[in-house]
XYZ file of C-alpha atoms in Angstrom:
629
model
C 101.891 88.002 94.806
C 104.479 85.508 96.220
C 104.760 84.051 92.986
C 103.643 83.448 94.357
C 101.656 83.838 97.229
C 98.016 84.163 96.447
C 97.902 87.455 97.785
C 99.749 89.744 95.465
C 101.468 92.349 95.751
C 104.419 91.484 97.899
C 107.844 92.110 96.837
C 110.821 90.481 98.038
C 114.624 92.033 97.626
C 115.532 94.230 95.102
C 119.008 95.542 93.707
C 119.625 98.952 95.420
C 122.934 100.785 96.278
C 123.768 100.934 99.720
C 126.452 102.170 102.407
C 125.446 99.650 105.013
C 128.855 100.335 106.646
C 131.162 98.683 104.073
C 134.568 100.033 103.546
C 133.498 100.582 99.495
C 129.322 100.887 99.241
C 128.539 98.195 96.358
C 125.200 97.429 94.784
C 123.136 94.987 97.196
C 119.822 93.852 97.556
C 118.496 96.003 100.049
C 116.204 93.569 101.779
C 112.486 94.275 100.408
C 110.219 92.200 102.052
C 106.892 91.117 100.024
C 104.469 89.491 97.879
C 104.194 89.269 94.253
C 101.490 90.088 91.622
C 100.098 86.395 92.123
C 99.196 85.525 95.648
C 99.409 81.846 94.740
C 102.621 80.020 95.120
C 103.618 78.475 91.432
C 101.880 75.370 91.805
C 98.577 76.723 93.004
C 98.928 78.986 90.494
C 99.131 76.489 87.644
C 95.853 74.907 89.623
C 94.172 78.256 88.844
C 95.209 78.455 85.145
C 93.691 75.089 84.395
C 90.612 75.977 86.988
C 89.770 79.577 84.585
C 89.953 77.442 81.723
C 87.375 74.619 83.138
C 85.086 76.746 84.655
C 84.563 79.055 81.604
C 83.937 75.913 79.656
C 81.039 75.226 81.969
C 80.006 78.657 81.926
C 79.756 78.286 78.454
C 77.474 74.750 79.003
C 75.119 77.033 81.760
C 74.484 79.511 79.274
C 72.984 77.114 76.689
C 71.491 75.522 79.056
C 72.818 72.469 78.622
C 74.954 72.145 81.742
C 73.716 69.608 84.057
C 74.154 69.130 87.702
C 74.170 66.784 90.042
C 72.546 67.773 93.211
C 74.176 67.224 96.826
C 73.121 64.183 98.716
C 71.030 65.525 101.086
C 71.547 64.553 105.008
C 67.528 64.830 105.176
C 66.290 61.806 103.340
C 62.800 63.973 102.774
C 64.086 66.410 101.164
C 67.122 64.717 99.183
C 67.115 64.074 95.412
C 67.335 60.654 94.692
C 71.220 59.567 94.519
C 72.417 59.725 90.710
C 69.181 62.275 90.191
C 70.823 65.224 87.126
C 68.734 67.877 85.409
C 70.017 70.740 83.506
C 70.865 73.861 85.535
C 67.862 76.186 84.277
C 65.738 73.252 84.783
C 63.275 74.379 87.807
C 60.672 76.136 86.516
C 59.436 79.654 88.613
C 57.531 79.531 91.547
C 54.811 81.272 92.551
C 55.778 80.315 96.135
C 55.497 83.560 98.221
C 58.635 85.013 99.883
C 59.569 82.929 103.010
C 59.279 84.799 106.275
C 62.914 86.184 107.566
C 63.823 83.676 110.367
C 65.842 86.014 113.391
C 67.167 84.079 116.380
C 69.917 84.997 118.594
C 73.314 83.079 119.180
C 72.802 80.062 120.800
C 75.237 78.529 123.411
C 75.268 74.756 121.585
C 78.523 73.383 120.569
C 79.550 74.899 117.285
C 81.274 71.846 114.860
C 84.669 70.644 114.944
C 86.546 73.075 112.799
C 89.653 75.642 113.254
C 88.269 78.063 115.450
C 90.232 81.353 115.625
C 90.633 83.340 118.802
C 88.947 86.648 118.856
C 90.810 89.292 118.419
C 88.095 91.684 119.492
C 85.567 90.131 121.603
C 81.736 89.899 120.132
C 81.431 89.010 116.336
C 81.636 85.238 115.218
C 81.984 84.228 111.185
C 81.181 80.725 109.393
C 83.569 80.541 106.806
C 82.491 77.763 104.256
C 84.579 76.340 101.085
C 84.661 73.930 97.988
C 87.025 70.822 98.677
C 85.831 68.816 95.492
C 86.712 68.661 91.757
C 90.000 68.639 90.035
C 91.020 72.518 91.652
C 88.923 71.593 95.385
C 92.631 72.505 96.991
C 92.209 76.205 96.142
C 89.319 76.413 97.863
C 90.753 75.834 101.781
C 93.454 78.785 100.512
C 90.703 81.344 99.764
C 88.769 80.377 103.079
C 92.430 81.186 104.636
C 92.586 84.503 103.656
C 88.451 85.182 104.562
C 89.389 83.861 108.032
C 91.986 85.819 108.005
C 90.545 89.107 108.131
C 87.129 87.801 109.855
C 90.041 87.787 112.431
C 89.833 91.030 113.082
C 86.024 90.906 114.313
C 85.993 88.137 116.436
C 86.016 83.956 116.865
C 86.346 82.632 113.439
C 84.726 78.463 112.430
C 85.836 77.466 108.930
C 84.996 74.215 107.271
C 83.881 72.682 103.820
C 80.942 73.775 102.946
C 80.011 69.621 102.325
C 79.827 69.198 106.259
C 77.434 72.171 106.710
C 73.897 71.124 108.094
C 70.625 72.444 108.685
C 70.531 75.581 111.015
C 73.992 76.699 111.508
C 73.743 79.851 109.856
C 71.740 80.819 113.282
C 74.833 79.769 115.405
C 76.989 82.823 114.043
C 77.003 86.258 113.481
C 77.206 86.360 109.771
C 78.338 83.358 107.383
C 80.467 83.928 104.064
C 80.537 80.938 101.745
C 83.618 81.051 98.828
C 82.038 79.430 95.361
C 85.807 78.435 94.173
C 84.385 75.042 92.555
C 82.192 75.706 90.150
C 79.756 72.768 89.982
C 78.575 70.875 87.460
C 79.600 68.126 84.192
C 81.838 65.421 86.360
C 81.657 67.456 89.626
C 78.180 67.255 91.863
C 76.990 70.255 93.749
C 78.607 69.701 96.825
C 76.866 72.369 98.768
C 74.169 70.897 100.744
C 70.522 71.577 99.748
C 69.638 72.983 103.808
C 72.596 76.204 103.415
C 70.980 77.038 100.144
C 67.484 77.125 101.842
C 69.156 78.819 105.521
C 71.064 80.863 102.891
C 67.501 82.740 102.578
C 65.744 82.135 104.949
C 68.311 83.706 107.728
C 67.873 87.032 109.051
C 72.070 87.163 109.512
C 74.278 87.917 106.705
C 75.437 86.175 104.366
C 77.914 87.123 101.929
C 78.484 84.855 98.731
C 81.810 85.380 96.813
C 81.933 83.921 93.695
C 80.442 80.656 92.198
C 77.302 78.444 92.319
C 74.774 81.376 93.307
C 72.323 80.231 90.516
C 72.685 76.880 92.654
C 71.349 78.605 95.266
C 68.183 80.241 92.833
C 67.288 77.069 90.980
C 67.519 75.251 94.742
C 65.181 77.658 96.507
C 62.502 78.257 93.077
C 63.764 81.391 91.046
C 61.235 83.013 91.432
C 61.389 82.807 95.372
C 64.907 83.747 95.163
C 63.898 87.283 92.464
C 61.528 87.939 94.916
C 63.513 87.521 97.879
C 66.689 89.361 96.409
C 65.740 91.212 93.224
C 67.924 89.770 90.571
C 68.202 86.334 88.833
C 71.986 84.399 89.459
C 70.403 81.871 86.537
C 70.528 84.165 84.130
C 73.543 86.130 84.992
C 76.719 85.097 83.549
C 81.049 85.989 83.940
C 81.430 86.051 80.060
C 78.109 87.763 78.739
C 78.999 88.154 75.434
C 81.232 85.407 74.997
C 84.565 87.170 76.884
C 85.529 87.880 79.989
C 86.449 91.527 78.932
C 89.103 93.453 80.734
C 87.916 94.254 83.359
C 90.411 96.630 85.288
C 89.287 98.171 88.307
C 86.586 98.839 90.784
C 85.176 101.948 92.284
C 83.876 101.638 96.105
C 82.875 104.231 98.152
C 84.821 106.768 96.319
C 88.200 104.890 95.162
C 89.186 103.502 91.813
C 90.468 99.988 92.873
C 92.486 98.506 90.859
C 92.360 94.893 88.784
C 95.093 93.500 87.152
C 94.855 90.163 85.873
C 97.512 88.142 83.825
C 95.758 87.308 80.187
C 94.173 83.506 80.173
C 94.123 83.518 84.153
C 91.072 86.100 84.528
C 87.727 84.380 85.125
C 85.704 87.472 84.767
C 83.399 89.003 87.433
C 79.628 87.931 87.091
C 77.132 90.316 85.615
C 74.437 89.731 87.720
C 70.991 90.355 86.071
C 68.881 93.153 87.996
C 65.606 92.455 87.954
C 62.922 96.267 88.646
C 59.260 96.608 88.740
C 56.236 95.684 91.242
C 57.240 92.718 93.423
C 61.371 92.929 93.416
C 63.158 94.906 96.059
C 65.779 97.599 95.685
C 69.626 95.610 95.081
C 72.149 97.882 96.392
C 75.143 97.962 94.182
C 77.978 98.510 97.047
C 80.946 98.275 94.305
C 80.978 99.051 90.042
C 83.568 97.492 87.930
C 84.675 99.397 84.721
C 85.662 97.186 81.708
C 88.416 99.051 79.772
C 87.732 97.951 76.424
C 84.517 98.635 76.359
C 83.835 101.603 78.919
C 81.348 99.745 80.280
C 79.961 99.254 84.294
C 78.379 96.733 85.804
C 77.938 95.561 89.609
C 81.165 94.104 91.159
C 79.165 93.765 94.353
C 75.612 93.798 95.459
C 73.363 93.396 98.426
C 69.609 93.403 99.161
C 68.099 91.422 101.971
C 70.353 89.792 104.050
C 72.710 88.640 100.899
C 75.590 90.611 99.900
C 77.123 88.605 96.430
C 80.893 89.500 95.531
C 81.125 88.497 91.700
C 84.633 87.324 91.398
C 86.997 86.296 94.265
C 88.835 89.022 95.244
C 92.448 87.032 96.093
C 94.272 86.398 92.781
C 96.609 88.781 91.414
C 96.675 91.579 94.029
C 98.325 94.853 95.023
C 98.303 97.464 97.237
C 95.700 99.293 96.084
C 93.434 96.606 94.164
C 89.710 95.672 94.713
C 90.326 93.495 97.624
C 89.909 96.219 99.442
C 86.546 96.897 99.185
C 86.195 93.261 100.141
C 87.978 94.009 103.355
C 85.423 96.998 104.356
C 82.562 95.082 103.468
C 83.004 92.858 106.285
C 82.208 95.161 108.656
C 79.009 95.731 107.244
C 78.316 91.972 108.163
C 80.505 91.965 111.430
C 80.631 95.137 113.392
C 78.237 97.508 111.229
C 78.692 100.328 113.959
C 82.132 101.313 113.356
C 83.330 104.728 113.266
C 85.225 106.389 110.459
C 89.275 106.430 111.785
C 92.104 106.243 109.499
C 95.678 105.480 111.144
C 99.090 105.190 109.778
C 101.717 103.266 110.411
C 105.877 103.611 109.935
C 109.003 101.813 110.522
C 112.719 101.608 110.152
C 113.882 98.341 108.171
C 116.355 96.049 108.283
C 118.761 97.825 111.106
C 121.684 95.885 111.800
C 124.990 96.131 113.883
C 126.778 97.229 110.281
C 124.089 99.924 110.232
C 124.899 103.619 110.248
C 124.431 105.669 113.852
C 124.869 108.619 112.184
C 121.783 107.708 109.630
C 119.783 106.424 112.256
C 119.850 109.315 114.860
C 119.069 111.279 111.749
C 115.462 109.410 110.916
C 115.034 109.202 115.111
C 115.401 113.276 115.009
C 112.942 114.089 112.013
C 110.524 111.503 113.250
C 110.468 112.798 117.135
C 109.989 116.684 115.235
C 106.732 115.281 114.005
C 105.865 113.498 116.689
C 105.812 110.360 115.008
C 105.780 106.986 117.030
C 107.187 104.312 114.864
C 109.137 101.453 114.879
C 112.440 99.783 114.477
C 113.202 96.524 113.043
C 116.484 95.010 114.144
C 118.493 91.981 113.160
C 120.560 91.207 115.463
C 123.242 89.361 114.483
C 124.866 90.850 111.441
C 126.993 87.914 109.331
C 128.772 88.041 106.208
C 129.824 84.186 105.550
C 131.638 84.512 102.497
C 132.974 88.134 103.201
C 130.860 89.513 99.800
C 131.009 93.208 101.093
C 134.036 92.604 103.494
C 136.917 91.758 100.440
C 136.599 88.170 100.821
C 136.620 88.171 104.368
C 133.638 86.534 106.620
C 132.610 88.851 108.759
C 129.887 88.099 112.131
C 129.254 91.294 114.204
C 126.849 90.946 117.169
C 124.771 94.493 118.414
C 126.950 94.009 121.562
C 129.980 94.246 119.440
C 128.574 97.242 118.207
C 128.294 99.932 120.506
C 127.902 103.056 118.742
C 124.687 101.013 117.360
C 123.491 100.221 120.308
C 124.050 104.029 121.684
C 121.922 105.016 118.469
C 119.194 102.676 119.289
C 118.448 103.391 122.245
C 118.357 106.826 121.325
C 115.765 106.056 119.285
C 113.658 104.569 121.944
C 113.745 107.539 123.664
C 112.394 108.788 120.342
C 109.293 107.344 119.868
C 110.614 104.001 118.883
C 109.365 100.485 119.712
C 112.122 97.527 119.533
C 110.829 94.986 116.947
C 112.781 91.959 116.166
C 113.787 91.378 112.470
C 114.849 87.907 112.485
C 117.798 86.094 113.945
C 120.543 86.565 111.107
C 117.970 87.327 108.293
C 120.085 85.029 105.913
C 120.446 81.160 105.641
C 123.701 79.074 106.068
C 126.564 80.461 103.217
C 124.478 79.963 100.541
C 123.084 82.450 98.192
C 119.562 82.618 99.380
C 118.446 83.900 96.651
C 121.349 86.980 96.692
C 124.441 86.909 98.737
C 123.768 85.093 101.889
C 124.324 88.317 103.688
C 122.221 89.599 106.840
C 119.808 91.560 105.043
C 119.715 90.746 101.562
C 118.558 86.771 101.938
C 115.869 84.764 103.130
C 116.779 83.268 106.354
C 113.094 80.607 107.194
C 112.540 80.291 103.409
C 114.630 78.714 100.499
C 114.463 80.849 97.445
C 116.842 81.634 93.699
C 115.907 84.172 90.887
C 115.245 82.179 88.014
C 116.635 82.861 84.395
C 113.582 85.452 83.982
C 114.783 87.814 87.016
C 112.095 85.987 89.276
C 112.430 85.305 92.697
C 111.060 81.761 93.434
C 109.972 80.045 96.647
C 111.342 76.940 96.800
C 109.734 76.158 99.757
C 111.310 75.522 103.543
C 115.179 74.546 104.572
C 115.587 70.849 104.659
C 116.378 71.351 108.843
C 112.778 73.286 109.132
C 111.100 72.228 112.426
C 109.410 73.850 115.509
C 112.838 73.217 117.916
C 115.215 74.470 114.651
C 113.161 77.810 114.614
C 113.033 78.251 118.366
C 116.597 77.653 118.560
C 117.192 80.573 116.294
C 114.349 83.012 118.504
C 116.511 82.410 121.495
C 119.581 83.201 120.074
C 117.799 86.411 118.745
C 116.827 87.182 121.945
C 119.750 86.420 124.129
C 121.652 89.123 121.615
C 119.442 91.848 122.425
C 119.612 90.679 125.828
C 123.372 90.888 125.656
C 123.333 94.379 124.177
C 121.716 95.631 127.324
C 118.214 95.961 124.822
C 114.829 95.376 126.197
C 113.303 92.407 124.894
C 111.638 92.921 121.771
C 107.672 91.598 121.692
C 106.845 92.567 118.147
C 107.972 90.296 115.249
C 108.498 90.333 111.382
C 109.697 87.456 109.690
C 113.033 88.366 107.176
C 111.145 88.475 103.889
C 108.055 87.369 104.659
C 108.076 84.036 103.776
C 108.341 80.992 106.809
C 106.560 77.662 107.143
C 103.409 76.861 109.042
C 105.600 75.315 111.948
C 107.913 78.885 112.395
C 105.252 80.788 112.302
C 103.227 79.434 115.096
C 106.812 79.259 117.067
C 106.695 83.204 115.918
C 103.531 83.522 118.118
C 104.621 81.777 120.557
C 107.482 84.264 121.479
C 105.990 87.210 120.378
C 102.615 89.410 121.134
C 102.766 90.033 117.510
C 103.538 89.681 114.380
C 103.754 92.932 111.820
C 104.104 91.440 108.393
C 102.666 89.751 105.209
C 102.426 86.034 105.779
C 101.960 82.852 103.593
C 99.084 80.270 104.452
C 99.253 76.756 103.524
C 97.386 74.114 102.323
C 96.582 71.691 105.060
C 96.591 74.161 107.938
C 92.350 74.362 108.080
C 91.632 70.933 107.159
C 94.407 69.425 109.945
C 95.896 67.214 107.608
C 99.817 67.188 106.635
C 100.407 70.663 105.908
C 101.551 71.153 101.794
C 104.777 73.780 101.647
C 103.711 73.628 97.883
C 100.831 75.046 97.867
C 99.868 78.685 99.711
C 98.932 81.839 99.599
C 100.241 85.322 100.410
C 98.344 87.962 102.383
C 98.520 91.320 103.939
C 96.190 93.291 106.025
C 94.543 96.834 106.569
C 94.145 96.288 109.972
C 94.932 93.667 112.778
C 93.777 90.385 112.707
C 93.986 86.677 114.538
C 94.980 84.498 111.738
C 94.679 80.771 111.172
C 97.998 80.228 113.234
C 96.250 81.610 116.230
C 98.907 85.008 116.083
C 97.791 88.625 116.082
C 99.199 90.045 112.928
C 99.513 93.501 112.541
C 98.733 95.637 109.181
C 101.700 95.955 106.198
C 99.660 96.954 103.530
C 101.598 99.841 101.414
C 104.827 98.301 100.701
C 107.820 100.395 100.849
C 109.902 102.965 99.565
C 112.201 101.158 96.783
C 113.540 103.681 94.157
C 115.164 101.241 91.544
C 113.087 98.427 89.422
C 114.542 94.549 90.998
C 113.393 91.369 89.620
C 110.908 92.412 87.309
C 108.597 94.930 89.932
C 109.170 98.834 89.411
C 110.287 101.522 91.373
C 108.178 102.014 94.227
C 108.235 105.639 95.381
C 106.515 108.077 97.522
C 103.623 108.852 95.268
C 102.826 105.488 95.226
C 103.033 104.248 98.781
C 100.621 108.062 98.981
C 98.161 106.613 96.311
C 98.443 103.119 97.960
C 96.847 105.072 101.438
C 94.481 106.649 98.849
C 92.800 103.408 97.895
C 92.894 101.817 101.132
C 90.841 105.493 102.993
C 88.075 102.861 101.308
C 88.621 100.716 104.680
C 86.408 102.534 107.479
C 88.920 101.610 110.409
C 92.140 100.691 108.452
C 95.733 101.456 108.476
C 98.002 102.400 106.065
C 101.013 100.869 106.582
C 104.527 100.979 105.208
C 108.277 100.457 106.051
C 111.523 102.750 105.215
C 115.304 101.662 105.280
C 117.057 104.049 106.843
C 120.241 104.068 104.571
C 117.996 106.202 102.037
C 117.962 109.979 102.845
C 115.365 111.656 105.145
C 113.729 113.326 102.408
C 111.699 110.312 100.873
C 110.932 109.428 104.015
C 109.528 113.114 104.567
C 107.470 113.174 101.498
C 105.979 110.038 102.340
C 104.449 111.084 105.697
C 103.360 114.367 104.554
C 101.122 113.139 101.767
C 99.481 110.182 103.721
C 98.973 112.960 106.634
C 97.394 115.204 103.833
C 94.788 112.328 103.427
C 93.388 112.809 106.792
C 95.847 109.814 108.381
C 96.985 110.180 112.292
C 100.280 108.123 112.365
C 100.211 105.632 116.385
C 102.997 103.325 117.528
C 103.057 99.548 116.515
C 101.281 98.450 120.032
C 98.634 100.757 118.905
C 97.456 98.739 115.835
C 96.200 96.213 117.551
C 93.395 98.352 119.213
């Protein structure tokens, strides 16, 4: 959700009181950091509204049969359909072809194509990642390979490209490949997928996953029948709006959690029934995840797998939350990446937005309970504090440095002898002495991101400053750094950007400085392809575990949100019951963290309640450096 951010779920600030040091405590934002319920930014958004509405139409067209398709141009002339060639969709009739034999090879050393290719962040697995770039909505599909390369971070070297420039035999070169159907094809728009991944599709012996659109491509490519018998269900005759409606479908149950699915009405492009096929002659499909519509009561497959093909019916990165079905996507790829791993649930705290107006008193308090539980955590510090227009200082402005601040500094570093780790929270976490969207006060505002609340109580991106650049950004790390340095504080190596939100030229400066970021990022158009990066168009993602992401920075987990006990800009309380059922949902991830921050001007008890329930769960809470393991 950064309203924009196609990953859902983030918040930004909300209106809470706070002491924060001020003379008279005044209602504030208190400095939420987030995603909202769409995790497309407005534009891309409006790309996906139209892109429901044109693809149902078609769906409509496949289901009478009446849809026709132009096939790919294939690169081998023997096997290509001759250029202009259409026939309806259902067209090829069933073969009685027999069921190919499975083709296993091992990973060759050949150059792998030119394409972003991720560092691994744990040595071993490699993923193809291929995407739609055609049609009217082609731009959405780079942002949902994003956020698949994102997490196939976590396993290992990551190649993503269009699925257009695929050719013969690549799906040999990888450990598994995941293709994202986000055009669907037909009418004005020609298959794009080439006519050699549908046949490598089946006849590899490595996974593939398939999210989405364009399977029953794949069937009438191959022969149905061939593909029934391969896989034991028919794509051609399977269908997102059965009975003429997408239904409501509302959440998912994997491996023992109800997920959850919310969907805006008119943006929801169902999930695809697929049609199971038993008897003599079709093997066993594994449904891996059910989805429950709540009009109706009724179930049906929200993910399968027989063979080597695991199909995800929908894709899983509009509209998301904390605890919604995307993460049963994010443990099903280690069933295609690192199958062996073990069972271990970790947990993950720290102390927000801590400033040189912060309260000693408060945070020795949280440093004491924390250290009685032996609790690693860590501490996220602005640090320079600055008040331009004097909004909580009686007209005043007000800039107070952590080396002006002592008693701060004493309480700090009693905390890292507490089980803290130093984190760096920004420079000034505000922008310039403009309201950004709030007060333009450290803490409460944007300070990489332009933002205002619109007439509706919406916070709105508005995209970067107009001064945005690589040296503008550095300029503000090494101030960052030469306070801490002046404070007599060790240098922090673990970043998280004030509110989330940056552009693709900070964050890469971010990664640069820092081992690390801990955070929820935005990913924009332009950054797989290498063209001019689009500050318009993005999405918004968070993690349940670490990950090399398509800026080449190890980003650790954020994934619960935060304690927030008052409703801001439209999002409701959040409070320890459901950060506690967030870490519920995501026990769903085999190795994941649950993750969550906690400003320290709130009491201890919250705080208290929190931990105890996600430790009830089975959760062992580690230290920041120990996410990354």
């Amino acid at each position: 959700m950064v309203v924009a951010a196609l990953l859902g779920g983030l918040g930004i600030a909300g209106i809470a009181a706070t002491a924060e040091a001020a003379k008279t405590p005044i209602p504030k934002p208190t400095g939420k950091e987030g995603i909202h319920a769409i995790s497309l930014s407005p534009r891309s958004a409006k790309d996906l509204t139209a892109w429901t509405k044109s693809r149902l139409a078609l769906e409509k067209q496949r289901k009478a049969h009446t849809l026709v398709i132009r096939p790919a141009v294939a690169a081998d002339a023997t096997k290509a359909a001759p250029s202009g060639a259409t026939a309806p969709l259902s067209a090829p009739a069933k073969t009685a072809s027999t069921r190919p034999a499975v083709a296993r090879t091992t990973r060759t050393a050949q150059a792998r194509p030119a394409a972003l290719k991720q560092a691994a962040a744990s040595a071993g697995a490699s993923a193809l990642v291929l995407y739609d770039t055609t049609g009217p909505y082609g731009q959405l599909g780079e942002l949902y390979a994003m956020a698949v390369s994102n997490l196939a971070g976590h396993f290992g070297t990551v190649t993503a490209k269009p699925v257009s420039s695929y050719t013969a035999g690549m799906t040999e070169q990888y450990t598994a490949t995941f293709y994202i159907g986000s055009t669907y094809y037909g009418g004005s728009v020609p298959d794009a997928v080439p006519a050699a991944f549908y046949r490598d599709a089946l006849a590899t012996g490595h996974p593939v996953t398939w999210i989405g659109d364009n399977i029953w491509n794949m069937a009438n490519s191959v022969g149905i029948t061939q593909f029934e018998q391969h896989y034991g269900w028919d794509p051609t005759n399977s269908y997102f709006a059965p009975n003429g409606t997408v239904g409501n479908i509302n959440q998912v149950a994997y491996k023992g959690q109800t997920l959850t699915r919310s969907i805006p009405a008119g943006q929801d492009g169902g999930v695809l029934h697929p049609a199971l096929l038993t008897g003599p002659g079709y093997p066993q499909v594994n449904q891996l995840a059910q989805a429950t519509d709540a009009n109706s009561g009724t179930t049906s497959p929200w993910a399968i797998r027989s063979g080597n093909l695991t199909y995800v019916g929908e894709i899983p990165f509009t509209y998301v939350s904390e605890s919604d079905r995307v993460v049963a996507f994010e443990d099903l790829l280690f069933d295609s990446l690192a199958p062996a791993t073990a069972e271990r649930h970790r947990a993950f705290v720290r102390l927000e937005d801590i400033s040189a107006k912060s309260d000693p008193a408060q945070l020795r308090a949280m440093a004491d309970y924390l250290s009685s539980q032996n609790i690693p955590y860590g501490i996220n510090v602005i640090p320079i504090y600055t008040d331009p227009k004097g909004v909580y200082n009686n007209g005043t402005p007000e800039t107070v440095t952590l080396a002006q601040a002592p008693q701060v500094v004493a309480a700090l570093q009693y905390m890292l002898a507490h089980g803290a780790v130093l984190m760096n929270h920004g420079d000034t976490h505000q922008y310039s002495n403009v309201n950004n969207p709030y007060t333009g006060v450290t803490g409460d505002d944007f300070e990489f991101f332009k933002a205002h609340v619109d007439t509706s109580n919406n916070v709105v991106y508005d995209g970067p400053p107009p001064e945005d650049s690589t040296a503008w950004a550095q300029i503000r790390i090494t101030q960052a750094l030469a306070a801490f340095t002046a404070a007599g504080l060790p240098r922090p190596t673990l970043w998280t950007t004030p509110h989330y939100a940056a552009s693709a030229a900070d964050y890469r400066v971010f990664g640069q400085n820092y081992s690390a970021r801990l955070e929820r990022s935005l990913y924009f158009a332009g950054t797989l392809n290498g063209g001019t990066v689009d500050s318009s168009r993005y999405i918004g993602q968070f993690f349940p575990y670490a990950v090399k992401d398509v800026y080449g920075t190890t980003v650790l987990p954020e994934n619960l949100g935060n304690y927030e006990p008052l409703p801001y800009n439209n999002h409701p309380a959040r409070l320890p019951a459901d950060l506690i059922a967030s870490a519920k949902a995501n026990l769903a991830v085999r190795d994941g963290v649950a993750s969550f921050f906690y400003h320290p001007y709130y009491a201890v008890d919250p705080l208290k309640q929190t931990i105890d329930g996600i430790r009830a769960l089975g959760y062992t809470f580690v230290g920041p450096t120990d996410l990354g393991r």
